[in-house]
XYZ file of C-alpha atoms in Angstrom:
760
model
C 3.679 9.486 -45.124
C 3.426 8.568 -41.461
C 0.180 9.173 -39.388
C -0.585 9.019 -35.747
C -3.816 7.028 -35.068
C -5.408 7.636 -31.722
C -7.796 5.427 -29.718
C -7.846 2.680 -32.447
C -7.393 -1.104 -32.136
C -8.890 -4.254 -33.718
C -8.103 -7.878 -34.506
C -8.054 -11.163 -32.538
C -4.813 -10.328 -30.567
C -5.824 -6.963 -29.160
C -8.109 -6.282 -26.202
C -8.899 -3.237 -24.141
C -10.798 -2.224 -21.023
C -12.065 1.211 -22.339
C -12.080 0.889 -26.164
C -8.374 1.754 -26.538
C -8.848 5.408 -25.249
C -5.378 6.991 -25.117
C -3.676 4.379 -27.529
C -1.364 6.134 -29.909
C -0.018 4.190 -32.964
C 2.232 5.386 -35.757
C 1.205 3.814 -39.118
C 2.871 4.487 -42.581
C 0.636 5.076 -45.597
C 2.611 5.712 -48.756
C -0.455 7.361 -50.396
C -1.021 9.899 -47.657
C -0.009 13.518 -47.664
C 0.756 15.915 -50.543
C 4.165 16.256 -52.031
C 4.664 19.572 -50.247
C 3.760 17.943 -46.824
C 6.300 15.228 -47.464
C 8.892 17.589 -48.306
C 8.193 19.492 -45.088
C 8.585 16.380 -42.988
C 11.813 15.465 -44.716
C 13.115 18.908 -43.964
C 12.242 18.556 -40.226
C 14.144 15.262 -40.175
C 17.111 16.655 -41.900
C 17.315 19.770 -39.815
C 17.343 17.774 -36.466
C 20.910 16.728 -36.873
C 21.949 20.315 -37.224
C 20.368 21.295 -33.776
C 22.453 21.258 -30.704
C 19.442 20.019 -28.473
C 19.496 16.201 -28.605
C 15.835 15.815 -27.743
C 13.155 15.982 -30.359
C 10.431 18.613 -30.481
C 7.731 16.214 -31.436
C 7.443 18.142 -34.726
C 5.730 15.309 -36.703
C 3.022 14.930 -34.275
C 2.396 18.572 -33.917
C 2.441 19.011 -37.704
C -0.436 16.437 -38.077
C -2.622 17.538 -35.231
C -2.535 21.179 -35.815
C -3.637 20.424 -39.423
C -6.318 18.143 -38.291
C -7.661 20.391 -35.571
C -7.851 23.427 -37.946
C -6.464 25.892 -35.440
C -5.114 29.294 -36.562
C -1.952 29.982 -34.581
C -1.319 33.509 -36.056
C -1.570 35.533 -32.856
C 1.026 38.271 -33.002
C 3.912 37.436 -30.752
C 4.743 39.494 -27.569
C 8.373 40.779 -26.998
C 9.587 42.809 -24.003
C 12.661 44.817 -23.737
C 15.024 44.298 -20.829
C 13.543 47.173 -18.730
C 10.096 47.193 -20.193
C 7.142 46.840 -17.880
C 5.408 43.473 -17.768
C 1.612 44.055 -18.038
C -1.360 41.915 -17.467
C -2.351 42.489 -21.110
C 0.827 41.128 -22.425
C 0.956 38.170 -20.260
C -2.643 37.481 -21.383
C -1.409 37.595 -25.024
C 1.329 35.072 -24.253
C -1.111 32.909 -22.320
C -3.629 32.923 -25.240
C -0.857 31.976 -27.693
C 0.229 29.146 -25.475
C -3.221 27.812 -24.727
C -4.029 27.883 -28.483
C -1.087 25.799 -29.320
C -1.881 23.303 -26.520
C -5.325 23.276 -27.954
C -4.177 22.610 -31.414
C -2.043 19.606 -30.427
C -4.783 17.665 -28.567
C -5.895 14.344 -29.832
C -9.453 13.585 -30.646
C -9.924 11.351 -27.548
C -8.819 14.256 -25.297
C -5.387 13.310 -24.434
C -2.017 15.016 -25.575
C 0.190 12.577 -27.540
C 3.730 13.149 -26.698
C 7.204 11.516 -26.617
C 8.300 9.937 -23.350
C 11.766 8.449 -23.930
C 15.481 9.390 -23.523
C 17.202 6.286 -22.397
C 18.961 4.336 -25.133
C 18.555 1.003 -23.613
C 14.803 0.388 -24.510
C 14.768 0.093 -28.251
C 17.721 -2.430 -28.947
C 16.155 -5.298 -26.731
C 12.860 -4.872 -28.629
C 14.809 -5.403 -31.953
C 16.459 -8.388 -30.168
C 13.196 -10.128 -29.171
C 11.679 -9.638 -32.465
C 14.765 -11.345 -34.046
C 14.351 -14.168 -31.569
C 10.653 -14.639 -32.510
C 11.496 -14.391 -36.305
C 9.037 -11.442 -36.618
C 11.556 -8.617 -37.163
C 10.522 -8.467 -40.853
C 6.750 -8.621 -40.232
C 6.298 -6.337 -37.134
C 8.729 -3.776 -38.496
C 8.275 -2.685 -42.122
C 11.123 -1.248 -44.172
C 9.864 2.195 -43.134
C 9.932 1.315 -39.465
C 13.543 0.058 -39.835
C 14.544 3.305 -41.696
C 13.215 5.463 -38.943
C 14.675 3.249 -36.162
C 18.131 3.411 -37.839
C 17.656 7.219 -38.279
C 17.115 7.410 -34.329
C 20.018 5.197 -33.513
C 22.382 7.156 -35.691
C 21.137 10.459 -34.713
C 22.053 9.717 -31.040
C 25.444 8.176 -31.613
C 28.147 10.137 -29.841
C 31.101 11.393 -31.685
C 33.415 8.878 -30.130
C 31.287 6.069 -31.809
C 29.404 4.986 -28.751
C 25.907 5.580 -27.094
C 25.025 6.940 -23.784
C 22.833 5.625 -21.097
C 20.473 8.394 -22.451
C 20.524 10.741 -25.442
C 22.546 13.328 -23.465
C 24.954 11.027 -21.872
C 28.487 9.953 -22.322
C 29.156 6.546 -24.039
C 28.656 3.399 -22.012
C 29.427 -0.166 -22.765
C 25.854 -1.364 -22.240
C 24.101 1.052 -24.673
C 27.035 1.016 -27.148
C 26.735 -2.862 -27.343
C 23.132 -3.084 -27.461
C 22.796 -0.468 -30.149
C 25.619 -1.961 -32.132
C 23.832 -5.265 -32.073
C 20.555 -3.636 -33.030
C 22.119 -2.032 -36.160
C 23.492 -5.505 -37.201
C 20.125 -7.128 -36.645
C 18.463 -4.481 -38.646
C 20.526 -5.362 -41.604
C 23.512 -2.859 -41.268
C 26.770 -4.202 -42.385
C 30.014 -4.139 -40.332
C 31.105 -0.956 -42.310
C 27.657 0.496 -42.552
C 26.320 3.957 -41.621
C 27.456 7.376 -42.428
C 31.283 8.062 -42.043
C 31.809 4.472 -40.802
C 29.391 4.855 -37.931
C 29.130 0.995 -37.361
C 32.962 0.598 -37.383
C 33.239 3.413 -34.956
C 30.872 1.726 -32.674
C 32.655 -1.643 -32.847
C 36.008 0.105 -32.210
C 34.598 1.728 -29.153
C 33.383 -1.649 -27.725
C 36.802 -3.272 -28.380
C 38.785 -0.300 -27.153
C 36.965 -0.550 -23.844
C 37.632 -4.285 -23.246
C 34.844 -5.910 -25.316
C 31.244 -7.069 -24.505
C 32.446 -9.010 -21.432
C 32.562 -5.627 -19.768
C 28.779 -5.066 -20.208
C 26.736 -4.755 -16.948
C 24.768 -7.650 -15.588
C 21.547 -6.495 -17.046
C 23.093 -6.454 -20.643
C 24.764 -9.887 -19.968
C 21.332 -11.447 -19.645
C 20.092 -9.849 -22.941
C 23.072 -11.124 -24.688
C 22.741 -14.641 -23.229
C 19.257 -15.084 -24.530
C 20.339 -13.860 -27.982
C 23.260 -16.433 -27.992
C 25.952 -13.740 -27.771
C 26.976 -14.538 -24.140
C 27.026 -17.598 -22.089
C 24.649 -17.927 -19.044
C 27.571 -19.359 -17.086
C 29.007 -15.734 -17.328
C 25.889 -14.296 -15.579
C 25.529 -14.156 -11.732
C 22.721 -16.348 -10.634
C 19.090 -15.190 -10.864
C 17.512 -18.363 -9.311
C 13.721 -18.768 -9.945
C 13.589 -20.710 -6.636
C 13.478 -17.483 -4.767
C 9.844 -17.368 -5.703
C 9.286 -20.435 -3.572
C 10.292 -18.524 -0.301
C 7.485 -17.508 1.979
C 6.429 -13.928 1.797
C 7.783 -13.131 5.335
C 11.369 -14.242 4.186
C 13.528 -11.146 3.681
C 15.053 -12.266 0.276
C 11.763 -12.999 -1.384
C 11.141 -11.229 -4.725
C 7.694 -10.332 -3.384
C 9.399 -7.700 -1.142
C 11.392 -5.760 -3.777
C 10.246 -2.790 -5.743
C 7.561 -3.651 -8.332
C 9.665 -2.501 -11.295
C 12.378 -4.876 -10.249
C 10.062 -7.683 -9.257
C 8.497 -7.333 -12.684
C 11.984 -7.452 -14.185
C 13.117 -10.606 -12.047
C 10.036 -12.733 -12.747
C 10.776 -13.029 -16.579
C 14.460 -12.957 -16.131
C 14.632 -15.695 -13.496
C 12.403 -17.841 -15.864
C 14.873 -17.246 -18.779
C 17.912 -17.898 -16.394
C 16.312 -21.012 -14.950
C 15.681 -22.477 -18.447
C 19.112 -21.174 -19.814
C 17.047 -19.999 -22.828
C 19.021 -19.284 -26.018
C 17.864 -18.252 -29.353
C 18.850 -19.884 -32.656
C 22.620 -19.558 -33.432
C 22.442 -18.061 -37.011
C 25.332 -17.067 -39.106
C 24.784 -13.367 -38.001
C 24.955 -14.437 -34.334
C 28.169 -16.121 -35.058
C 29.520 -13.218 -36.801
C 28.573 -10.882 -33.903
C 30.393 -13.159 -31.629
C 33.636 -12.410 -33.588
C 32.822 -8.664 -33.623
C 32.128 -7.684 -30.050
C 34.917 -9.512 -28.160
C 38.523 -8.945 -27.785
C 39.277 -12.697 -27.954
C 37.731 -15.674 -29.513
C 34.360 -16.578 -28.251
C 35.249 -20.084 -27.125
C 38.400 -18.848 -25.214
C 36.507 -16.425 -22.847
C 36.605 -17.108 -19.197
C 32.839 -16.784 -18.432
C 33.284 -17.223 -14.752
C 35.677 -14.424 -14.527
C 33.390 -12.290 -16.791
C 30.431 -12.566 -14.239
C 31.975 -9.655 -12.197
C 33.321 -7.612 -15.007
C 31.689 -4.145 -15.680
C 33.057 -1.111 -17.642
C 33.909 1.706 -15.380
C 31.716 4.081 -17.702
C 28.723 2.007 -16.788
C 29.073 1.695 -12.964
C 27.045 4.132 -10.976
C 26.598 2.124 -7.767
C 29.208 -0.695 -7.324
C 27.947 -3.992 -5.751
C 28.807 -4.286 -2.110
C 31.196 -7.143 -1.161
C 28.486 -9.023 0.639
C 26.381 -9.162 -2.476
C 29.267 -10.393 -4.514
C 29.955 -13.129 -1.897
C 26.225 -14.097 -2.009
C 26.415 -14.460 -5.691
C 29.483 -16.474 -5.465
C 27.870 -18.742 -3.009
C 24.875 -19.233 -5.305
C 27.139 -19.767 -8.371
C 29.508 -22.349 -6.794
C 27.206 -24.113 -4.497
C 23.466 -23.586 -4.815
C 23.229 -23.476 -8.616
C 25.161 -26.858 -9.249
C 22.753 -28.579 -6.604
C 19.613 -27.205 -8.192
C 20.580 -28.737 -11.519
C 20.829 -32.195 -9.990
C 18.153 -34.521 -9.186
C 16.077 -34.527 -7.040
C 16.558 -30.646 -6.829
C 15.533 -30.377 -10.517
C 11.884 -30.857 -9.358
C 12.341 -27.795 -7.241
C 13.504 -25.823 -10.258
C 10.743 -26.970 -12.398
C 8.173 -25.817 -9.754
C 9.878 -22.513 -9.271
C 9.730 -21.988 -13.153
C 6.074 -22.606 -13.214
C 5.474 -19.956 -10.526
C 7.715 -17.368 -12.448
C 5.851 -17.939 -15.777
C 2.435 -17.796 -14.007
C 3.525 -14.294 -12.713
C 4.477 -13.465 -16.225
C 1.089 -14.427 -17.588
C -0.735 -12.743 -14.894
C 0.945 -9.405 -15.451
C 0.487 -9.847 -19.179
C -3.278 -10.383 -18.869
C -3.760 -7.541 -16.212
C -1.778 -5.014 -18.420
C -3.381 -6.146 -21.792
C 0.377 -7.169 -22.731
C 1.607 -3.753 -22.191
C 3.502 -4.550 -18.933
C 4.598 -2.071 -16.374
C 7.187 -0.506 -18.717
C 9.066 -1.043 -21.909
C 11.805 -2.987 -20.173
C 9.279 -5.495 -18.749
C 7.577 -5.693 -21.979
C 10.516 -7.115 -23.763
C 11.537 -9.442 -20.958
C 7.903 -10.741 -20.603
C 7.844 -11.306 -24.384
C 11.200 -13.162 -24.182
C 9.801 -15.363 -21.441
C 6.630 -16.139 -23.299
C 8.792 -16.988 -26.409
C 10.969 -19.198 -24.193
C 8.084 -21.113 -22.915
C 6.458 -21.714 -26.360
C 7.469 -19.709 -29.493
C 4.087 -20.393 -31.110
C 1.881 -19.623 -28.057
C -0.952 -17.157 -28.121
C 0.901 -15.127 -25.498
C 3.602 -14.287 -28.018
C 0.933 -13.115 -30.587
C -0.711 -10.955 -27.991
C 2.634 -9.357 -27.175
C 3.434 -8.741 -30.835
C 0.083 -6.926 -31.369
C 1.008 -4.465 -28.611
C 4.519 -3.697 -29.963
C 3.279 -0.616 -31.924
C 2.036 0.879 -28.768
C 5.612 1.522 -27.675
C 7.023 2.874 -30.913
C 7.075 6.637 -31.237
C 8.001 8.729 -34.240
C 9.488 12.181 -34.120
C 11.936 14.163 -36.403
C 14.967 12.353 -34.801
C 13.424 8.976 -35.784
C 11.528 6.105 -34.279
C 12.245 5.143 -30.695
C 10.630 3.116 -27.895
C 8.533 4.823 -25.338
C 9.352 4.086 -21.689
C 5.866 3.197 -20.593
C 3.927 3.150 -23.867
C 3.518 6.885 -23.308
C 2.772 9.296 -20.727
C -0.786 10.139 -21.825
C -2.646 10.587 -18.486
C 0.405 12.311 -16.847
C 0.663 14.903 -19.530
C -3.078 15.463 -19.795
C -3.684 16.085 -16.027
C -0.856 18.682 -16.153
C -1.985 20.216 -19.286
C -5.586 20.515 -17.783
C -4.367 22.254 -14.798
C -2.235 24.514 -16.795
C -5.052 25.579 -19.060
C -7.302 26.250 -15.947
C -4.664 28.453 -14.527
C -4.761 30.617 -17.637
C -8.341 31.598 -16.828
C -9.178 31.400 -20.624
C -12.008 28.900 -19.858
C -14.538 30.518 -21.937
C -12.329 30.441 -24.976
C -11.020 26.887 -24.497
C -13.781 25.138 -22.759
C -14.085 22.636 -25.579
C -10.346 21.550 -25.005
C -11.070 21.085 -21.325
C -14.157 19.115 -21.889
C -12.261 16.624 -24.126
C -9.529 16.416 -21.479
C -12.152 15.904 -18.776
C -13.669 13.061 -20.654
C -10.300 11.306 -21.207
C -9.367 11.585 -17.553
C -12.668 10.080 -16.524
C -12.495 7.293 -18.991
C -8.980 6.481 -17.887
C -9.690 5.822 -14.156
C -9.350 2.179 -13.177
C -12.755 0.778 -12.321
C -11.487 -2.568 -10.872
C -8.695 -4.162 -8.872
C -6.322 -6.686 -10.661
C -8.183 -9.943 -11.411
C -8.461 -12.855 -9.007
C -6.479 -13.137 -5.835
C -4.242 -10.241 -6.653
C -2.549 -10.101 -3.487
C -1.119 -13.625 -3.978
C 0.316 -12.367 -7.229
C 2.094 -9.476 -5.451
C -0.361 -6.735 -6.615
C -1.873 -3.905 -4.581
C -5.410 -2.773 -4.962
C -6.099 -0.466 -7.981
C -9.775 0.392 -7.985
C -10.158 4.177 -8.257
C -6.641 4.838 -9.386
C -5.089 6.373 -12.462
C -2.090 5.108 -14.366
C 0.816 7.010 -15.938
C -0.291 6.219 -19.442
C -3.659 4.604 -20.183
C -6.322 2.526 -18.320
C -5.062 -0.619 -20.225
C -1.691 -0.284 -18.503
C -3.481 -1.285 -15.198
C -0.586 -0.021 -12.812
C -1.613 2.399 -10.242
C 0.728 5.382 -9.483
C 0.124 7.647 -6.424
C 1.183 10.911 -8.084
C -0.984 10.184 -11.109
C -3.854 9.542 -8.840
C -3.273 12.747 -6.971
C -2.688 14.944 -10.040
C -5.690 13.435 -11.803
C -7.883 13.938 -8.744
C -6.714 17.515 -8.474
C -7.752 18.011 -12.145
C -11.143 16.332 -11.612
C -11.781 18.416 -8.665
C -10.728 21.771 -10.300
C -12.989 20.849 -13.369
C -15.927 20.153 -10.889
C -15.860 23.776 -9.808
C -16.311 25.100 -13.451
C -19.608 25.307 -15.257
C -20.624 21.884 -16.415
C -22.075 23.304 -19.599
C -18.509 24.158 -20.572
C -16.363 21.296 -19.239
C -18.777 18.505 -18.790
C -20.165 16.730 -15.806
C -17.731 15.517 -13.139
C -17.667 11.810 -12.106
C -19.770 10.327 -9.496
C -18.809 10.895 -5.779
C -18.152 7.182 -5.267
C -15.394 7.169 -7.935
C -13.858 10.152 -6.254
C -13.998 8.305 -2.938
C -12.320 5.228 -4.567
C -9.467 7.529 -5.639
C -9.034 8.916 -2.222
C -9.105 5.419 -0.719
C -6.354 4.100 -2.746
C -4.399 7.272 -2.349
C -4.452 6.892 1.418
C -3.410 3.270 1.226
C -0.032 4.434 -0.417
C 0.987 6.390 2.600
C 3.766 4.932 4.784
C 4.029 5.220 8.557
C 6.768 8.030 8.118
C 4.064 10.149 6.343
C 5.434 9.915 2.888
C 3.691 8.408 -0.010
C 5.127 5.734 -2.180
C 4.644 5.581 -5.979
C 3.147 2.249 -6.926
C 2.542 0.147 -3.773
C 3.212 0.158 -0.042
C 6.693 -0.478 1.052
C 7.167 -4.292 1.475
C 10.942 -4.677 2.167
C 13.166 -3.601 5.146
C 15.476 -0.537 4.513
C 18.553 -2.572 4.803
C 17.538 -4.301 1.495
C 18.574 -1.117 -0.359
C 22.189 -2.089 0.293
C 21.622 -5.081 -2.005
C 21.515 -3.138 -5.269
C 19.926 -5.300 -8.152
C 21.999 -3.270 -10.955
C 25.146 -1.353 -11.181
C 23.299 1.139 -13.283
C 20.743 2.794 -10.906
C 20.396 3.750 -7.214
C 17.616 3.043 -4.740
C 16.124 0.397 -6.949
C 15.789 -2.509 -4.504
C 12.517 -1.693 -2.649
C 9.700 0.681 -2.820
C 10.178 4.082 -1.023
C 8.595 7.271 -0.278
C 9.027 10.246 -2.640
C 8.751 14.059 -1.931
C 6.815 14.670 -5.274
C 4.392 11.825 -4.764
C 3.787 13.094 -1.074
C 3.379 16.678 -2.316
C 0.833 15.825 -5.074
C -1.073 13.845 -2.395
C -1.168 16.719 0.054
C -2.565 19.067 -2.541
C -5.263 16.490 -3.673
C -6.357 15.619 -0.186
C -6.588 19.250 0.999
C -8.596 20.116 -2.095
C -10.780 17.038 -1.583
C -11.463 17.829 1.984
C -12.708 21.292 1.145
C -15.132 20.020 -1.456
C -16.103 16.729 0.411
C -15.596 17.620 4.096
C -17.671 14.716 5.253
C -15.648 11.816 3.886
C -12.926 10.242 6.077
C -12.379 13.652 7.603
C -10.266 12.643 10.499
C -8.142 10.196 8.612
C -7.397 12.756 5.914
C -6.497 15.392 8.549
C -4.091 13.043 10.100
C -2.730 11.909 6.740
C -2.021 15.420 5.597
C -0.329 16.369 8.904
C 1.988 13.453 8.746
C 2.608 14.111 5.029
C 3.639 17.664 5.742
C 5.851 16.450 8.462
C 7.592 14.125 5.994
C 8.021 16.996 3.445
C 9.583 19.213 6.081
C 11.819 16.532 7.481
C 13.049 15.718 3.950
C 14.499 19.273 3.235
C 18.114 19.504 2.522
C 20.496 21.669 4.489
C 20.644 24.329 1.626
C 16.766 24.679 1.731
C 16.017 22.402 -1.406
C 14.460 19.113 -1.921
C 15.878 16.410 -4.072
C 13.661 15.673 -7.134
C 13.197 12.034 -7.893
C 11.281 12.384 -11.115
C 12.579 15.645 -12.554
C 15.775 17.564 -12.777
C 16.308 17.871 -9.973
C 16.462 20.153 -6.821
C 14.350 22.717 -8.784
C 11.699 20.227 -9.426
C 11.567 18.800 -5.854
C 11.425 22.208 -4.324
C 8.681 23.335 -6.608
C 6.530 20.395 -5.550
C 7.452 20.697 -1.887
C 6.509 24.376 -1.788
C 3.201 23.845 -3.504
C 2.274 21.244 -0.819
C 3.259 23.422 1.974
C 1.306 26.324 0.544
C -1.853 24.028 0.291
C -1.764 23.775 4.164
C -1.013 27.479 4.650
C 2.781 27.446 5.017
C 4.491 30.420 3.157
C 7.224 32.833 3.545
C 5.204 34.810 6.266
C 4.881 32.020 8.700
C 7.427 29.209 7.830
C 11.226 29.273 8.320
C 11.366 26.016 6.086
C 9.527 27.925 3.190
C 11.815 31.127 3.682
C 14.959 28.780 3.428
C 13.529 27.138 0.143
C 13.004 30.438 -1.369
C 16.417 31.601 -0.476
C 17.750 28.503 -2.211
C 15.756 29.169 -5.401
C 16.654 32.906 -5.524
C 20.403 32.024 -5.125
C 20.138 29.805 -8.349
C 18.373 32.423 -10.443
C 20.563 33.402 -13.576
C 21.141 37.091 -14.751
C 18.673 36.236 -17.681
C 15.852 35.902 -15.027
C 15.653 32.053 -15.442
C 16.863 28.874 -13.796
C 18.985 26.208 -15.436
C 19.950 22.985 -13.710
C 21.968 20.127 -15.196
C 20.835 16.506 -15.039
C 24.208 15.883 -13.339
C 22.584 17.258 -10.146
C 20.609 13.935 -9.986
C 23.824 11.700 -10.211
C 26.068 13.837 -8.220
C 23.508 14.735 -5.503
C 24.408 18.414 -5.483
C 23.087 21.309 -7.482
C 24.917 21.861 -10.791
C 24.064 24.583 -13.397
C 23.714 23.723 -17.045
C 26.963 23.374 -18.901
C 26.499 26.864 -20.366
C 26.900 28.426 -16.927
C 24.330 31.166 -17.446
C 21.991 29.090 -19.553
C 18.366 29.115 -18.526
C 16.005 26.189 -19.006
C 12.436 27.328 -19.559
C 10.646 24.254 -17.991
C 12.922 24.688 -14.921
C 12.248 28.354 -14.783
C 8.639 27.730 -14.743
C 9.041 25.233 -11.861
C 11.038 27.799 -9.824
C 8.453 30.365 -10.610
C 5.628 28.305 -9.449
C 7.388 27.276 -6.218
C 8.201 30.883 -5.473
C 4.593 32.120 -6.217
C 3.205 29.325 -3.932
C 5.529 30.452 -1.154
C 4.331 33.972 -1.438
C 7.565 35.437 -2.774
C 5.560 38.230 -4.581
C 4.640 39.683 -1.184
C 8.282 40.147 -0.177
C 9.998 41.052 -3.508
C 8.250 40.356 -6.850
C 11.138 41.471 -9.058
C 12.671 38.007 -9.397
C 9.309 36.842 -10.635
C 8.917 39.614 -13.059
C 12.354 38.827 -14.486
C 11.392 35.229 -14.932
C 8.084 35.993 -16.631
C 9.836 38.317 -19.067
C 12.264 35.474 -19.950
C 9.239 33.137 -20.656
C 7.345 35.585 -22.749
C 10.461 36.561 -24.733
C 11.148 32.825 -25.403
C 7.804 32.024 -26.728
C 7.833 31.079 -30.415
C 5.635 32.608 -33.140
C 3.402 29.539 -33.024
C 2.786 29.888 -29.226
C 4.991 26.968 -28.323
C 8.238 27.143 -26.342
C 11.486 25.872 -27.627
C 12.833 22.351 -26.700
C 15.804 22.326 -24.380
C 17.777 19.716 -22.317
C 15.983 16.612 -20.828
C 14.069 17.519 -17.677
C 12.727 14.138 -16.405
C 14.505 11.522 -14.398
C 14.317 8.349 -12.443
C 16.664 6.305 -10.320
C 19.073 9.164 -10.415
C 20.768 8.031 -13.715
C 17.876 7.383 -16.048
C 17.236 10.895 -17.634
C 13.920 11.139 -19.453
C 12.543 13.261 -22.312
C 8.957 14.506 -21.569
C 8.355 16.293 -24.849
C 5.045 17.953 -23.545
C 6.757 19.654 -20.694
C 8.081 22.553 -22.763
C 4.554 23.799 -23.588
C 2.662 22.886 -20.393
C 4.849 24.167 -17.661
C 5.618 27.826 -18.994
C 1.876 28.157 -19.712
C 1.231 27.071 -16.099
C 3.691 29.333 -14.642
C 2.452 32.502 -16.649
C -1.132 31.597 -15.549
C -0.141 31.498 -11.830
C 1.962 34.653 -12.332
C -0.916 36.622 -13.766
C -3.333 35.321 -11.244
C -1.118 35.835 -8.032
C 1.479 38.365 -8.936
C -0.425 40.581 -11.350
C -3.998 41.773 -11.249
C -5.835 42.652 -14.408
C -5.433 46.428 -13.613
C -1.772 46.366 -12.151
C 1.305 46.994 -14.250
C 4.937 46.407 -13.398
């Protein structure tokens, strides 16, 4: 049976900065579990395919942790009739059930293990790089392969293809990548249930073949030997030779794309290709509509399936690529310019190794992880770097009832934990669940970054990180402003609770370090960026690095990051009024101005990290409330409340489709009147912050009734559609959200809308 191991790691190819706190690894032990337990797991897996919701509920992890934590979840459920009064007593019962479930699913090191996935372009490249390195059969056991196949098949669309994410329509990139992964994992050309492999192949051929794959996919296929580098638009490593003040230097682009370009430019510059095996030769015949040796690779450079294009390349970018392709690239492959290429390649691989060492071979995300591993293999297949990378592959593999997938960032450990901590605090059940908060507190403290990146980090295009928190674990090493702010909020809230219950808070100097780095991520316009200050000019956004995303060229400011920063800085200034008082006051004022200036005409805010206008508006209203702006004194807040109230369903809830993110306008869930419990919680919290209860509490009572009646017997809340997003098109599954935010909303509701003696 599979078992989740937490905070463990050993061996010569693993190293950690904090004893692997937050690490979560799935291991298979054929001797573990009773026959009844194994039968229960199989039942959960079989039932998944019968469920209309495409995201997992993390049932396997919950099954294990509830058993290990010995928590009794048998509190009688609360059910309210349509017109029944909502009482503080009944809300408290629902809160107690929700907190008990949260407590039951906490790991021994204090964090909440949870799935963070959704996109279907992460796992196949991992299979590819393991095939390239000849380790597919050693890193992945037969049990791993079985669960990976389960996941791929579970999320295949009825037309035979795979979407950009598990809820999306089929695309060429994801269908091609997942088809190749199936074949590399040993599936035959006619494999899968009801001819699933053949259906996938037919989808690819019916849509023009693999030459129609986007530029990103072209690069993956080139390394594998299924595409020619001459069919790729140039990714010259020589750009790393440009001085930092030059507008086109990669040092100026968004960190995710910079860490994408470094290994990719190395692979392109070397024209790295894996061994051409019989399977590769067979795949060449399977995924193209014409013989491989007859394909016009030059023509294929600009081909892309219409199903994949979100943001077409501008003509100036196409002309730039053509100039590089026809003029620059031929020159760079001739002496004496070959010396220039060799020098550029050394810079690119140096950046790869620097990032590897400073992220403990986790990289900034799963996409970068695979590309960095490919680059290390291309440099030397027998190198220690490859071995270090292989040892960290399990960090990215997550198992749930729908199978084994690849996490986006090796998990969302810190992010989920700081939200869960604040949610539990809002329940005001501290006396009952102090031990849960104490463990979470310890995890947050141990996850703070204590140092900046090594050496001359600025020359390696890194920002300072001392005092920060990452999205996942300390070993990740990449600071993020909203993670810093939310962790700081949690730490400050915990510091106001009895230390004998929740533990001692961290030293003031470490809190100051967090404030310092948070302030360093504020731009001149008042907004806060995510990972590092803006480095590139705004016009660089016009040069889109990929057809698949939007706003991916340079770092920018985000409403949610700015909102979290405002709340954290306001709370900090109340508790530590003497530290950088004037600077913080100015920072908050500028940030508030950014928030107010970012409001849409309909009163909403666009959400960059959650779906979508509901999410952004929730964060913005929380920030404005932190500085005293509510319905009573702010027209901006009143307008935002009107927006939220206009979207409330008859059920009392809210339900927004992920298509809002891509279409840039609010769209209800496909069901029309369907409510989404996480989004309902966001809307509730936004309205509560705004002071809606003072004007008309009835919308909040209706929403609370929906949440209470939706709670399951175990205390958890049902999994629904995906709620996370980035770059408009990348829809993300945060499995922990379904239990964190309804709890948080009900806690805020009881605190601010109901009083212990008041009934509705």
